[in-house]
Tab-separated table of N, CA, C and O in Angstrom:
chain	number	residue	atom	x	y	z
A	1	MET	N	-4.862	22.836	-30.750
A	1	MET	CA	-4.560	21.456	-30.419
A	1	MET	C	-3.049	21.253	-30.479
A	1	MET	O	-2.408	21.638	-31.440
A	2	GLN	N	-2.502	20.631	-29.444
A	2	GLN	CA	-1.063	20.419	-29.393
A	2	GLN	C	-0.704	19.143	-30.153
A	2	GLN	O	-1.371	18.121	-30.024
A	3	ALA	N	0.352	19.217	-30.935
A	3	ALA	CA	0.807	18.058	-31.695
A	3	ALA	C	1.870	17.312	-30.899
A	3	ALA	O	2.742	17.912	-30.285
A	4	TYR	N	1.753	15.987	-30.870
A	4	TYR	CA	2.727	15.146	-30.187
A	4	TYR	C	3.464	14.297	-31.220
A	4	TYR	O	2.868	13.839	-32.192
A	5	SER	N	4.732	14.071	-30.985
A	5	SER	CA	5.491	13.212	-31.883
A	5	SER	C	5.104	11.755	-31.639
A	5	SER	O	4.583	11.391	-30.586
A	6	ILE	N	5.380	10.918	-32.596
A	6	ILE	CA	5.126	9.475	-32.465
A	6	ILE	C	5.893	8.927	-31.265
A	6	ILE	O	5.372	8.130	-30.493
A	7	LEU	N	7.123	9.382	-31.080
A	7	LEU	CA	7.951	8.929	-29.967
A	7	LEU	C	7.320	9.312	-28.627
A	7	LEU	O	7.297	8.516	-27.696
A	8	THR	N	6.797	10.515	-28.522
A	8	THR	CA	6.148	10.966	-27.291
A	8	THR	C	4.917	10.117	-26.990
A	8	THR	O	4.718	9.683	-25.858
A	9	ILE	N	4.104	9.849	-27.983
A	9	ILE	CA	2.909	9.036	-27.791
A	9	ILE	C	3.296	7.626	-27.365
A	9	ILE	O	2.718	7.050	-26.443
A	10	TYR	N	4.320	7.053	-27.997
A	10	TYR	CA	4.805	5.722	-27.634
A	10	TYR	C	5.269	5.700	-26.181
A	10	TYR	O	4.923	4.814	-25.416
A	11	PHE	N	6.053	6.716	-25.796
A	11	PHE	CA	6.552	6.802	-24.428
A	11	PHE	C	5.400	6.877	-23.431
A	11	PHE	O	5.383	6.175	-22.428
A	12	LEU	N	4.428	7.742	-23.699
A	12	LEU	CA	3.302	7.905	-22.793
A	12	LEU	C	2.507	6.609	-22.636
A	12	LEU	O	2.122	6.237	-21.534
A	13	ARG	N	2.277	5.916	-23.717
A	13	ARG	CA	1.513	4.667	-23.652
A	13	ARG	C	2.265	3.582	-22.889
A	13	ARG	O	1.666	2.758	-22.231
A	14	ARG	N	3.587	3.562	-22.997
A	14	ARG	CA	4.376	2.519	-22.335
A	14	ARG	C	4.643	2.820	-20.864
A	14	ARG	O	4.844	1.892	-20.089
A	15	HIS	N	4.661	4.079	-20.478
A	15	HIS	CA	5.135	4.415	-19.151
A	15	HIS	C	4.102	5.021	-18.213
A	15	HIS	O	4.412	5.266	-17.061
A	16	ILE	N	2.912	5.244	-18.662
A	16	ILE	CA	1.871	5.759	-17.785
A	16	ILE	C	1.129	4.575	-17.187
A	16	ILE	O	0.801	3.623	-17.883
A	17	LEU	N	0.891	4.631	-15.903
A	17	LEU	CA	0.223	3.546	-15.205
A	17	LEU	C	-1.117	3.228	-15.841
A	17	LEU	O	-1.922	4.112	-16.108
A	18	LYS	N	-1.324	1.963	-16.064
A	18	LYS	CA	-2.610	1.491	-16.539
A	18	LYS	C	-3.301	0.845	-15.348
A	18	LYS	O	-2.818	-0.137	-14.790
A	19	LEU	N	-4.397	1.403	-14.925
A	19	LEU	CA	-5.090	0.913	-13.739
A	19	LEU	C	-5.942	-0.319	-13.996
A	19	LEU	O	-6.368	-0.969	-13.044
A	20	GLU	N	-6.174	-0.656	-15.258
A	20	GLU	CA	-6.965	-1.834	-15.542
A	20	GLU	C	-6.296	-3.048	-14.909
A	20	GLU	O	-5.118	-3.297	-15.118
A	21	GLY	N	-7.052	-3.813	-14.132
A	21	GLY	CA	-6.519	-5.014	-13.494
A	21	GLY	C	-5.963	-4.787	-12.101
A	21	GLY	O	-5.751	-5.735	-11.350
A	22	ILE	N	-5.692	-3.536	-11.732
A	22	ILE	CA	-5.167	-3.256	-10.398
A	22	ILE	C	-6.285	-3.475	-9.378
A	22	ILE	O	-7.350	-2.888	-9.478
A	23	GLN	N	-6.027	-4.341	-8.402
A	23	GLN	CA	-7.008	-4.657	-7.362
A	23	GLN	C	-6.650	-4.045	-6.020
A	23	GLN	O	-7.520	-3.844	-5.179
A	24	SER	N	-5.363	-3.793	-5.813
A	24	SER	CA	-4.897	-3.242	-4.539
A	24	SER	C	-3.907	-2.125	-4.793
A	24	SER	O	-3.049	-2.230	-5.678
A	25	HIS	N	-4.030	-1.075	-4.003
A	25	HIS	CA	-3.103	0.053	-4.076
A	25	HIS	C	-2.559	0.267	-2.670
A	25	HIS	O	-3.324	0.525	-1.736
A	26	LEU	N	-1.244	0.138	-2.526
A	26	LEU	CA	-0.590	0.355	-1.242
A	26	LEU	C	0.083	1.719	-1.256
A	26	LEU	O	0.942	1.987	-2.093
A	27	LEU	N	-0.338	2.573	-0.337
A	27	LEU	CA	0.265	3.892	-0.158
A	27	LEU	C	1.257	3.753	0.987
A	27	LEU	O	0.868	3.482	2.127
A	28	ILE	N	2.524	3.926	0.697
A	28	ILE	CA	3.579	3.704	1.683
A	28	ILE	C	4.147	5.055	2.088
A	28	ILE	O	4.738	5.767	1.275
A	29	CYS	N	3.951	5.404	3.344
A	29	CYS	CA	4.409	6.703	3.824
A	29	CYS	C	5.931	6.760	3.804
A	29	CYS	O	6.606	5.874	4.328
A	30	ASN	N	6.455	7.794	3.198
A	30	ASN	CA	7.884	8.044	3.179
A	30	ASN	C	8.167	9.434	3.734
A	30	ASN	O	9.102	10.116	3.315
A	31	GLY	N	7.319	9.865	4.691
A	31	GLY	CA	7.558	11.114	5.406
A	31	GLY	C	8.766	10.964	6.318
A	31	GLY	O	9.323	9.874	6.480
A	32	LYS	N	9.172	12.048	6.957
A	32	LYS	CA	10.402	12.045	7.761
A	32	LYS	C	10.390	11.003	8.871
A	32	LYS	O	11.345	10.243	9.034
A	33	SER	N	9.328	10.939	9.661
A	33	SER	CA	9.280	9.984	10.770
A	33	SER	C	9.265	8.553	10.255
A	33	SER	O	9.917	7.668	10.816
A	34	CYS	N	8.509	8.317	9.197
A	34	CYS	CA	8.454	6.970	8.629
A	34	CYS	C	9.818	6.570	8.059
A	34	CYS	O	10.248	5.425	8.225
A	35	MET	N	10.487	7.510	7.418
A	35	MET	CA	11.809	7.203	6.878
A	35	MET	C	12.789	6.874	7.998
A	35	MET	O	13.579	5.941	7.883
A	36	ARG	N	12.717	7.630	9.103
A	36	ARG	CA	13.575	7.318	10.252
A	36	ARG	C	13.239	5.950	10.827
A	36	ARG	O	14.090	5.281	11.397
A	37	GLY	N	11.996	5.529	10.670
A	37	GLY	CA	11.555	4.229	11.186
A	37	GLY	C	11.781	3.078	10.224
A	37	GLY	O	11.384	1.947	10.522
A	38	GLY	N	12.374	3.352	9.071
A	38	GLY	CA	12.700	2.283	8.135
A	38	GLY	C	11.771	2.145	6.952
A	38	GLY	O	11.738	1.097	6.302
A	39	ALA	N	11.028	3.191	6.624
A	39	ALA	CA	10.062	3.116	5.521
A	39	ALA	C	10.709	2.766	4.186
A	39	ALA	O	10.083	2.097	3.358
A	40	ASP	N	11.937	3.195	3.977
A	40	ASP	CA	12.602	2.868	2.720
A	40	ASP	C	12.778	1.353	2.594
A	40	ASP	O	12.542	0.778	1.531
A	41	HIS	N	13.140	0.700	3.692
A	41	HIS	CA	13.293	-0.762	3.692
A	41	HIS	C	11.941	-1.451	3.526
A	41	HIS	O	11.839	-2.465	2.836
A	42	VAL	N	10.909	-0.886	4.154
A	42	VAL	CA	9.551	-1.433	4.017
A	42	VAL	C	9.108	-1.312	2.559
A	42	VAL	O	8.590	-2.275	1.967
A	43	THR	N	9.315	-0.148	1.961
A	43	THR	CA	8.950	0.080	0.566
A	43	THR	C	9.647	-0.925	-0.348
A	43	THR	O	9.003	-1.562	-1.195
A	44	ASN	N	10.945	-1.065	-0.176
A	44	ASN	CA	11.710	-1.988	-1.028
A	44	ASN	C	11.259	-3.437	-0.838
A	44	ASN	O	11.144	-4.180	-1.819
A	45	ALA	N	10.991	-3.833	0.401
A	45	ALA	CA	10.549	-5.205	0.665
A	45	ALA	C	9.190	-5.473	0.026
A	45	ALA	O	8.975	-6.534	-0.582
A	46	ILE	N	8.274	-4.524	0.154
A	46	ILE	CA	6.938	-4.681	-0.437
A	46	ILE	C	7.049	-4.766	-1.960
A	46	ILE	O	6.473	-5.662	-2.586
A	47	ARG	N	7.790	-3.867	-2.555
A	47	ARG	CA	7.905	-3.855	-4.017
A	47	ARG	C	8.615	-5.106	-4.540
A	47	ARG	O	8.229	-5.660	-5.567
A	48	THR	N	9.643	-5.567	-3.845
A	48	THR	CA	10.335	-6.795	-4.245
A	48	THR	C	9.400	-7.991	-4.136
A	48	THR	O	9.339	-8.836	-5.041
A	49	CYS	N	8.648	-8.073	-3.050
A	49	CYS	CA	7.708	-9.173	-2.853
A	49	CYS	C	6.638	-9.179	-3.950
A	49	CYS	O	6.271	-10.248	-4.459
A	50	ILE	N	6.153	-8.016	-4.312
A	50	ILE	CA	5.154	-7.912	-5.388
A	50	ILE	C	5.728	-8.468	-6.694
A	50	ILE	O	5.054	-9.214	-7.408
A	51	GLU	N	6.984	-8.140	-6.977
A	51	GLU	CA	7.612	-8.642	-8.194
A	51	GLU	C	7.846	-10.148	-8.129
A	51	GLU	O	7.541	-10.866	-9.084
A	52	VAL	N	8.387	-10.632	-7.006
A	52	VAL	CA	8.673	-12.060	-6.850
A	52	VAL	C	7.397	-12.889	-6.965
A	52	VAL	O	7.388	-13.955	-7.584
A	53	GLU	N	6.331	-12.399	-6.369
A	53	GLU	CA	5.052	-13.115	-6.387
A	53	GLU	C	4.261	-12.876	-7.677
A	53	GLU	O	3.142	-13.356	-7.808
A	54	LYS	N	4.852	-12.111	-8.603
A	54	LYS	CA	4.221	-11.808	-9.897
A	54	LYS	C	2.849	-11.146	-9.736
A	54	LYS	O	1.868	-11.541	-10.361
A	55	LEU	N	2.817	-10.132	-8.889
A	55	LEU	CA	1.576	-9.408	-8.613
A	55	LEU	C	1.568	-8.003	-9.208
A	55	LEU	O	0.681	-7.215	-8.897
A	56	THR	N	2.528	-7.699	-10.061
A	56	THR	CA	2.631	-6.331	-10.575
A	56	THR	C	1.417	-5.916	-11.402
A	56	THR	O	1.157	-4.724	-11.537
A	57	SER	N	0.658	-6.856	-11.915
A	57	SER	CA	-0.522	-6.487	-12.695
A	57	SER	C	-1.761	-6.289	-11.824
A	57	SER	O	-2.789	-5.812	-12.297
A	58	THR	N	-1.654	-6.639	-10.519
A	58	THR	CA	-2.817	-6.493	-9.632
A	58	THR	C	-2.559	-5.622	-8.405
A	58	THR	O	-3.502	-5.158	-7.772
A	59	VAL	N	-1.298	-5.405	-8.045
A	59	VAL	CA	-0.967	-4.595	-6.863
A	59	VAL	C	-0.044	-3.457	-7.289
A	59	VAL	O	0.986	-3.681	-7.925
A	60	HIS	N	-0.424	-2.237	-6.936
A	60	HIS	CA	0.369	-1.048	-7.264
A	60	HIS	C	0.783	-0.364	-5.969
A	60	HIS	O	0.050	-0.390	-4.981
A	61	THR	N	1.967	0.227	-5.959
A	61	THR	CA	2.441	0.961	-4.781
A	61	THR	C	2.721	2.406	-5.145
A	61	THR	O	3.088	2.719	-6.273
A	62	THR	N	2.556	3.268	-4.152
A	62	THR	CA	2.897	4.681	-4.296
A	62	THR	C	3.554	5.136	-3.000
A	62	THR	O	3.019	4.894	-1.914
A	63	ARG	N	4.696	5.781	-3.125
A	63	ARG	CA	5.327	6.416	-1.963
A	63	ARG	C	4.610	7.737	-1.730
A	63	ARG	O	4.390	8.495	-2.673
A	64	THR	N	4.266	8.004	-0.480
A	64	THR	CA	3.600	9.265	-0.164
A	64	THR	C	4.465	10.078	0.779
A	64	THR	O	5.431	9.574	1.338
A	65	LEU	N	4.064	11.307	0.977
A	65	LEU	CA	4.659	12.109	2.037
A	65	LEU	C	3.896	11.795	3.318
A	65	LEU	O	3.118	10.849	3.370
A	66	CYS	N	4.051	12.578	4.337
A	66	CYS	CA	3.494	12.301	5.659
A	66	CYS	C	1.979	12.060	5.618
A	66	CYS	O	1.236	12.804	4.990
A	67	ASN	N	1.558	11.012	6.313
A	67	ASN	CA	0.142	10.682	6.443
A	67	ASN	C	-0.398	11.020	7.832
A	67	ASN	O	-1.534	10.699	8.143
A	68	GLY	N	0.439	11.630	8.674
A	68	GLY	CA	-0.016	12.130	9.961
A	68	GLY	C	-0.022	11.137	11.115
A	68	GLY	O	-0.515	11.442	12.185
A	69	MET	N	0.512	9.954	10.912
A	69	MET	CA	0.555	8.948	11.986
A	69	MET	C	2.002	8.743	12.428
A	69	MET	O	2.454	7.618	12.628
A	70	CYS	N	2.716	9.822	12.604
A	70	CYS	CA	4.164	9.789	12.846
A	70	CYS	C	4.566	8.944	14.049
A	70	CYS	O	5.598	8.277	14.027
A	71	LYS	N	3.766	8.941	15.096
A	71	LYS	CA	4.107	8.153	16.287
A	71	LYS	C	3.957	6.652	16.046
A	71	LYS	O	4.404	5.851	16.844
A	72	GLU	N	3.317	6.295	14.932
A	72	GLU	CA	3.077	4.886	14.615
A	72	GLU	C	3.873	4.450	13.376
A	72	GLU	O	3.536	3.460	12.744
A	73	ALA	N	4.918	5.193	13.056
A	73	ALA	CA	5.684	4.970	11.821
A	73	ALA	C	6.422	3.629	11.838
A	73	ALA	O	6.772	3.144	12.907
A	74	PRO	N	6.643	3.116	10.635
A	74	PRO	CA	6.161	3.448	9.303
A	74	PRO	C	4.711	2.992	9.065
A	74	PRO	O	4.258	2.016	9.641
A	75	VAL	N	4.038	3.699	8.175
A	75	VAL	CA	2.619	3.480	7.897
A	75	VAL	C	2.433	3.028	6.449
A	75	VAL	O	3.064	3.564	5.547
A	76	VAL	N	1.538	2.041	6.265
A	76	VAL	CA	1.130	1.593	4.932
A	76	VAL	C	-0.394	1.605	4.908
A	76	VAL	O	-1.038	1.124	5.839
A	77	ILE	N	-0.964	2.149	3.844
A	77	ILE	CA	-2.421	2.242	3.704
A	77	ILE	C	-2.830	1.421	2.484
A	77	ILE	O	-2.228	1.548	1.419
A	78	HIS	N	-3.846	0.596	2.658
A	78	HIS	CA	-4.341	-0.236	1.553
A	78	HIS	C	-5.682	0.277	1.052
A	78	HIS	O	-6.591	0.555	1.831
A	79	TYR	N	-5.750	0.408	-0.251
A	79	TYR	CA	-7.021	0.721	-0.906
A	79	TYR	C	-7.296	-0.356	-1.928
A	79	TYR	O	-6.354	-0.913	-2.481
A	80	PRO	N	-8.545	-0.732	-2.110
A	80	PRO	CA	-9.749	0.016	-1.791
A	80	PRO	C	-10.319	-0.229	-0.397
A	80	PRO	O	-11.316	0.384	-0.025
A	81	SER	N	-9.694	-1.079	0.419
A	81	SER	CA	-10.277	-1.403	1.730
A	81	SER	C	-10.229	-0.241	2.717
A	81	SER	O	-11.024	-0.197	3.655
A	82	GLY	N	-9.276	0.682	2.565
A	82	GLY	CA	-9.138	1.781	3.508
A	82	GLY	C	-8.502	1.354	4.817
A	82	GLY	O	-8.689	1.998	5.837
A	83	GLN	N	-7.724	0.283	4.789
A	83	GLN	CA	-7.063	-0.204	6.001
A	83	GLN	C	-5.713	0.484	6.170
A	83	GLN	O	-4.950	0.612	5.221
A	84	TRP	N	-5.442	0.900	7.419
A	84	TRP	CA	-4.178	1.542	7.768
A	84	TRP	C	-3.378	0.576	8.637
A	84	TRP	O	-3.892	0.039	9.620
A	85	PHE	N	-2.113	0.383	8.277
A	85	PHE	CA	-1.224	-0.494	9.023
A	85	PHE	C	-0.074	0.344	9.576
A	85	PHE	O	0.490	1.181	8.868
A	86	THR	N	0.263	0.125	10.834
A	86	THR	CA	1.278	0.937	11.494
A	86	THR	C	2.428	0.071	11.994
A	86	THR	O	2.299	-1.140	12.115
A	87	ARG	N	3.536	0.756	12.285
A	87	ARG	CA	4.749	0.111	12.793
A	87	ARG	C	5.170	-1.056	11.912
A	87	ARG	O	5.494	-2.141	12.388
A	88	MET	N	5.141	-0.794	10.614
A	88	MET	CA	5.469	-1.834	9.644
A	88	MET	C	6.977	-2.058	9.568
A	88	MET	O	7.769	-1.150	9.809
A	89	THR	N	7.341	-3.273	9.235
A	89	THR	CA	8.733	-3.675	9.027
A	89	THR	C	8.809	-4.315	7.644
A	89	THR	O	7.774	-4.623	7.047
A	90	PRO	N	10.007	-4.559	7.141
A	90	PRO	CA	10.087	-5.270	5.864
A	90	PRO	C	9.366	-6.627	5.913
A	90	PRO	O	8.670	-7.000	4.970
A	91	GLU	N	9.485	-7.330	7.024
A	91	GLU	CA	8.847	-8.641	7.156
A	91	GLU	C	7.320	-8.531	7.164
A	91	GLU	O	6.630	-9.314	6.507
A	92	THR	N	6.783	-7.562	7.911
A	92	THR	CA	5.325	-7.413	7.950
A	92	THR	C	4.802	-6.869	6.625
A	92	THR	O	3.679	-7.179	6.232
A	93	GLY	N	5.618	-6.089	5.922
A	93	GLY	CA	5.238	-5.622	4.591
A	93	GLY	C	5.080	-6.795	3.630
A	93	GLY	O	4.113	-6.862	2.865
A	94	LYS	N	6.019	-7.744	3.692
A	94	LYS	CA	5.914	-8.941	2.850
A	94	LYS	C	4.686	-9.758	3.231
A	94	LYS	O	3.978	-10.268	2.345
A	95	SER	N	4.414	-9.871	4.517
A	95	SER	CA	3.237	-10.624	4.975
A	95	SER	C	1.947	-9.971	4.475
A	95	SER	O	0.996	-10.668	4.115
A	96	LEU	N	1.912	-8.653	4.449
A	96	LEU	CA	0.755	-7.938	3.915
A	96	LEU	C	0.549	-8.288	2.436
A	96	LEU	O	-0.567	-8.577	2.010
A	97	VAL	N	1.622	-8.293	1.668
A	97	VAL	CA	1.524	-8.637	0.247
A	97	VAL	C	1.031	-10.073	0.078
A	97	VAL	O	0.164	-10.347	-0.756
A	98	HIS	N	1.540	-11.000	0.885
A	98	HIS	CA	1.089	-12.396	0.808
A	98	HIS	C	-0.395	-12.513	1.143
A	98	HIS	O	-1.119	-13.285	0.506
A	99	ALA	N	-0.858	-11.744	2.114
A	99	ALA	CA	-2.284	-11.753	2.471
A	99	ALA	C	-3.121	-11.210	1.312
A	99	ALA	O	-4.179	-11.765	0.999
A	100	LEU	N	-2.649	-10.151	0.672
A	100	LEU	CA	-3.368	-9.608	-0.480
A	100	LEU	C	-3.446	-10.637	-1.601
A	100	LEU	O	-4.489	-10.798	-2.237
A	101	ALA	N	-2.338	-11.350	-1.830
A	101	ALA	CA	-2.306	-12.363	-2.890
A	101	ALA	C	-3.293	-13.492	-2.609
A	101	ALA	O	-3.893	-14.043	-3.530
A	102	ALA	N	-3.478	-13.822	-1.327
A	102	ALA	CA	-4.387	-14.899	-0.929
A	102	ALA	C	-5.811	-14.395	-0.707
A	102	ALA	O	-6.678	-15.162	-0.290
A	103	ASN	N	-6.013	-13.089	-0.928
A	103	ASN	CA	-7.314	-12.455	-0.700
A	103	ASN	C	-7.776	-12.626	0.752
A	103	ASN	O	-8.942	-12.914	1.023
A	104	GLU	N	-6.823	-12.466	1.666
A	104	GLU	CA	-7.094	-12.577	3.098
A	104	GLU	C	-6.895	-11.223	3.765
A	104	GLU	O	-6.113	-10.404	3.299
A	105	MET	N	-7.586	-11.026	4.872
A	105	MET	CA	-7.414	-9.792	5.640
A	105	MET	C	-6.154	-9.941	6.489
A	105	MET	O	-5.955	-10.957	7.145
A	106	TYR	N	-5.313	-8.925	6.466
A	106	TYR	CA	-4.082	-8.926	7.252
A	106	TYR	C	-4.349	-8.182	8.556
A	106	TYR	O	-4.596	-6.981	8.547
A	107	ILE	N	-4.328	-8.896	9.661
A	107	ILE	CA	-4.686	-8.317	10.959
A	107	ILE	C	-3.493	-7.707	11.706
A	107	ILE	O	-3.624	-6.626	12.277
A	108	PRO	N	-2.326	-8.374	11.745
A	108	PRO	CA	-1.212	-7.769	12.497
A	108	PRO	C	-0.906	-6.357	11.990
A	108	PRO	O	-0.911	-6.117	10.786
A	109	HIS	N	-0.699	-5.459	12.882
A	109	HIS	CA	-0.358	-4.062	12.595
A	109	HIS	C	-1.516	-3.259	12.007
A	109	HIS	O	-1.328	-2.111	11.621
A	110	LEU	N	-2.714	-3.839	11.936
A	110	LEU	CA	-3.885	-3.107	11.456
A	110	LEU	C	-4.276	-2.082	12.506
A	110	LEU	O	-4.519	-2.416	13.660
A	111	SER	N	-4.328	-0.833	12.109
A	111	SER	CA	-4.591	0.263	13.034
A	111	SER	C	-5.999	0.834	12.878
A	111	SER	O	-6.690	1.072	13.855
A	112	HIS	N	-6.412	1.088	11.627
A	112	HIS	CA	-7.714	1.688	11.345
A	112	HIS	C	-8.355	1.012	10.133
A	112	HIS	O	-7.655	0.556	9.231
A	113	THR	N	-9.670	0.984	10.144
A	113	THR	CA	-10.428	0.475	9.008
A	113	THR	C	-11.468	1.518	8.617
A	113	THR	O	-11.812	2.387	9.422
A	114	TYR	N	-11.938	1.397	7.392
A	114	TYR	CA	-12.962	2.320	6.909
A	114	TYR	C	-14.304	1.621	7.000
A	114	TYR	O	-14.550	0.627	6.321
A	115	GLU	N	-15.166	2.126	7.893
A	115	GLU	CA	-16.476	1.524	8.121
A	115	GLU	C	-17.516	2.619	8.287
A	115	GLU	O	-17.261	3.615	8.956
A	116	ASN	N	-18.674	2.397	7.714
A	116	ASN	CA	-19.791	3.331	7.869
A	116	ASN	C	-19.393	4.769	7.544
A	116	ASN	O	-19.655	5.689	8.295
A	117	ASP	N	-18.726	4.953	6.432
A	117	ASP	CA	-18.370	6.266	5.895
A	117	ASP	C	-17.329	7.037	6.694
A	117	ASP	O	-17.248	8.265	6.566
A	118	CYS	N	-16.544	6.348	7.532
A	118	CYS	CA	-15.434	7.035	8.204
A	118	CYS	C	-14.397	6.021	8.685
A	118	CYS	O	-14.665	4.828	8.763
A	119	PHE	N	-13.215	6.528	9.006
A	119	PHE	CA	-12.162	5.676	9.544
A	119	PHE	C	-12.400	5.470	11.029
A	119	PHE	O	-12.767	6.403	11.750
A	120	ARG	N	-12.158	4.241	11.477
A	120	ARG	CA	-12.326	3.900	12.886
A	120	ARG	C	-11.137	3.060	13.339
A	120	ARG	O	-10.624	2.258	12.565
A	121	PRO	N	-10.733	3.245	14.595
A	121	PRO	CA	-9.656	2.391	15.111
A	121	PRO	C	-10.080	0.926	15.054
A	121	PRO	O	-11.241	0.599	15.296
A	122	TYR	N	-9.152	0.079	14.706
A	122	TYR	CA	-9.438	-1.353	14.669
A	122	TYR	C	-9.184	-1.940	16.045
A	122	TYR	O	-8.123	-1.746	16.624
A	123	HIS	N	-10.159	-2.634	16.571
A	123	HIS	CA	-10.012	-3.320	17.850
A	123	HIS	C	-10.077	-4.814	17.593
A	123	HIS	O	-11.079	-5.323	17.087
A	124	LYS	N	-8.974	-5.486	17.919
A	124	LYS	CA	-8.920	-6.920	17.704
A	124	LYS	C	-9.943	-7.607	18.591
A	124	LYS	O	-10.104	-7.250	19.766
A	125	PRO	N	-10.653	-8.587	18.027
A	125	PRO	CA	-11.643	-9.301	18.845
A	125	PRO	C	-10.948	-10.042	19.986
A	125	PRO	O	-9.855	-10.553	19.834
A	126	ARG	N	-11.606	-10.054	21.108
A	126	ARG	CA	-11.083	-10.783	22.266
A	126	ARG	C	-11.879	-12.073	22.409
A	126	ARG	O	-13.098	-12.077	22.345
A	127	TYR	N	-11.151	-13.141	22.602
A	127	TYR	CA	-11.796	-14.441	22.732
A	127	TYR	C	-11.622	-14.926	24.162
A	127	TYR	O	-10.566	-14.788	24.751
A	128	ASN	N	-12.668	-15.496	24.696
A	128	ASN	CA	-12.594	-16.098	26.023
A	128	ASN	C	-12.224	-17.567	25.860
A	128	ASN	O	-12.875	-18.302	25.131
A	129	ASP	N	-11.176	-17.993	26.545
A	129	ASP	CA	-10.756	-19.402	26.467
A	129	ASP	C	-11.553	-20.257	27.398
A	129	ASP	O	-11.973	-19.965	28.426
C-alpha cells in the first residue's frame, strides 16, 4: 500500500474534478483545424460565460484533440445529449451556454444528435408558411 502525505491528499481532494452536480459536459475540439478556425477563442468564450453565469457547478468543459469534423471546425460536443455543434464562434458558444442554463435545446449550428443508439445528422424541421 502506498503512503500519501497529508498535503498530497489535501491537494488531490481540492483539485480533482468532482462530478457530483455536473449536468452538462462540453467537449471543445482543439485539434489543428479547429484551432485554425478559432477554437481557442470559442473555448475562452464558453469558459468565461460559464463563470459569469455562475454555472461552474453544473457545466464542465474539456479541451479535446481532433474529433474528425475538420471541415466543420470549430466543433463543440455536448453530453449527456450527444449533440454535435459545428462552425462555432465565441458568440455561438456563449449562446450554447445560455441555452444550457435555460434548459433549452440549442438549434443553431447543431450538426448531429444521438438517437436510437447512434449519431444521426440533424435536419432542421421545415415549416410551410
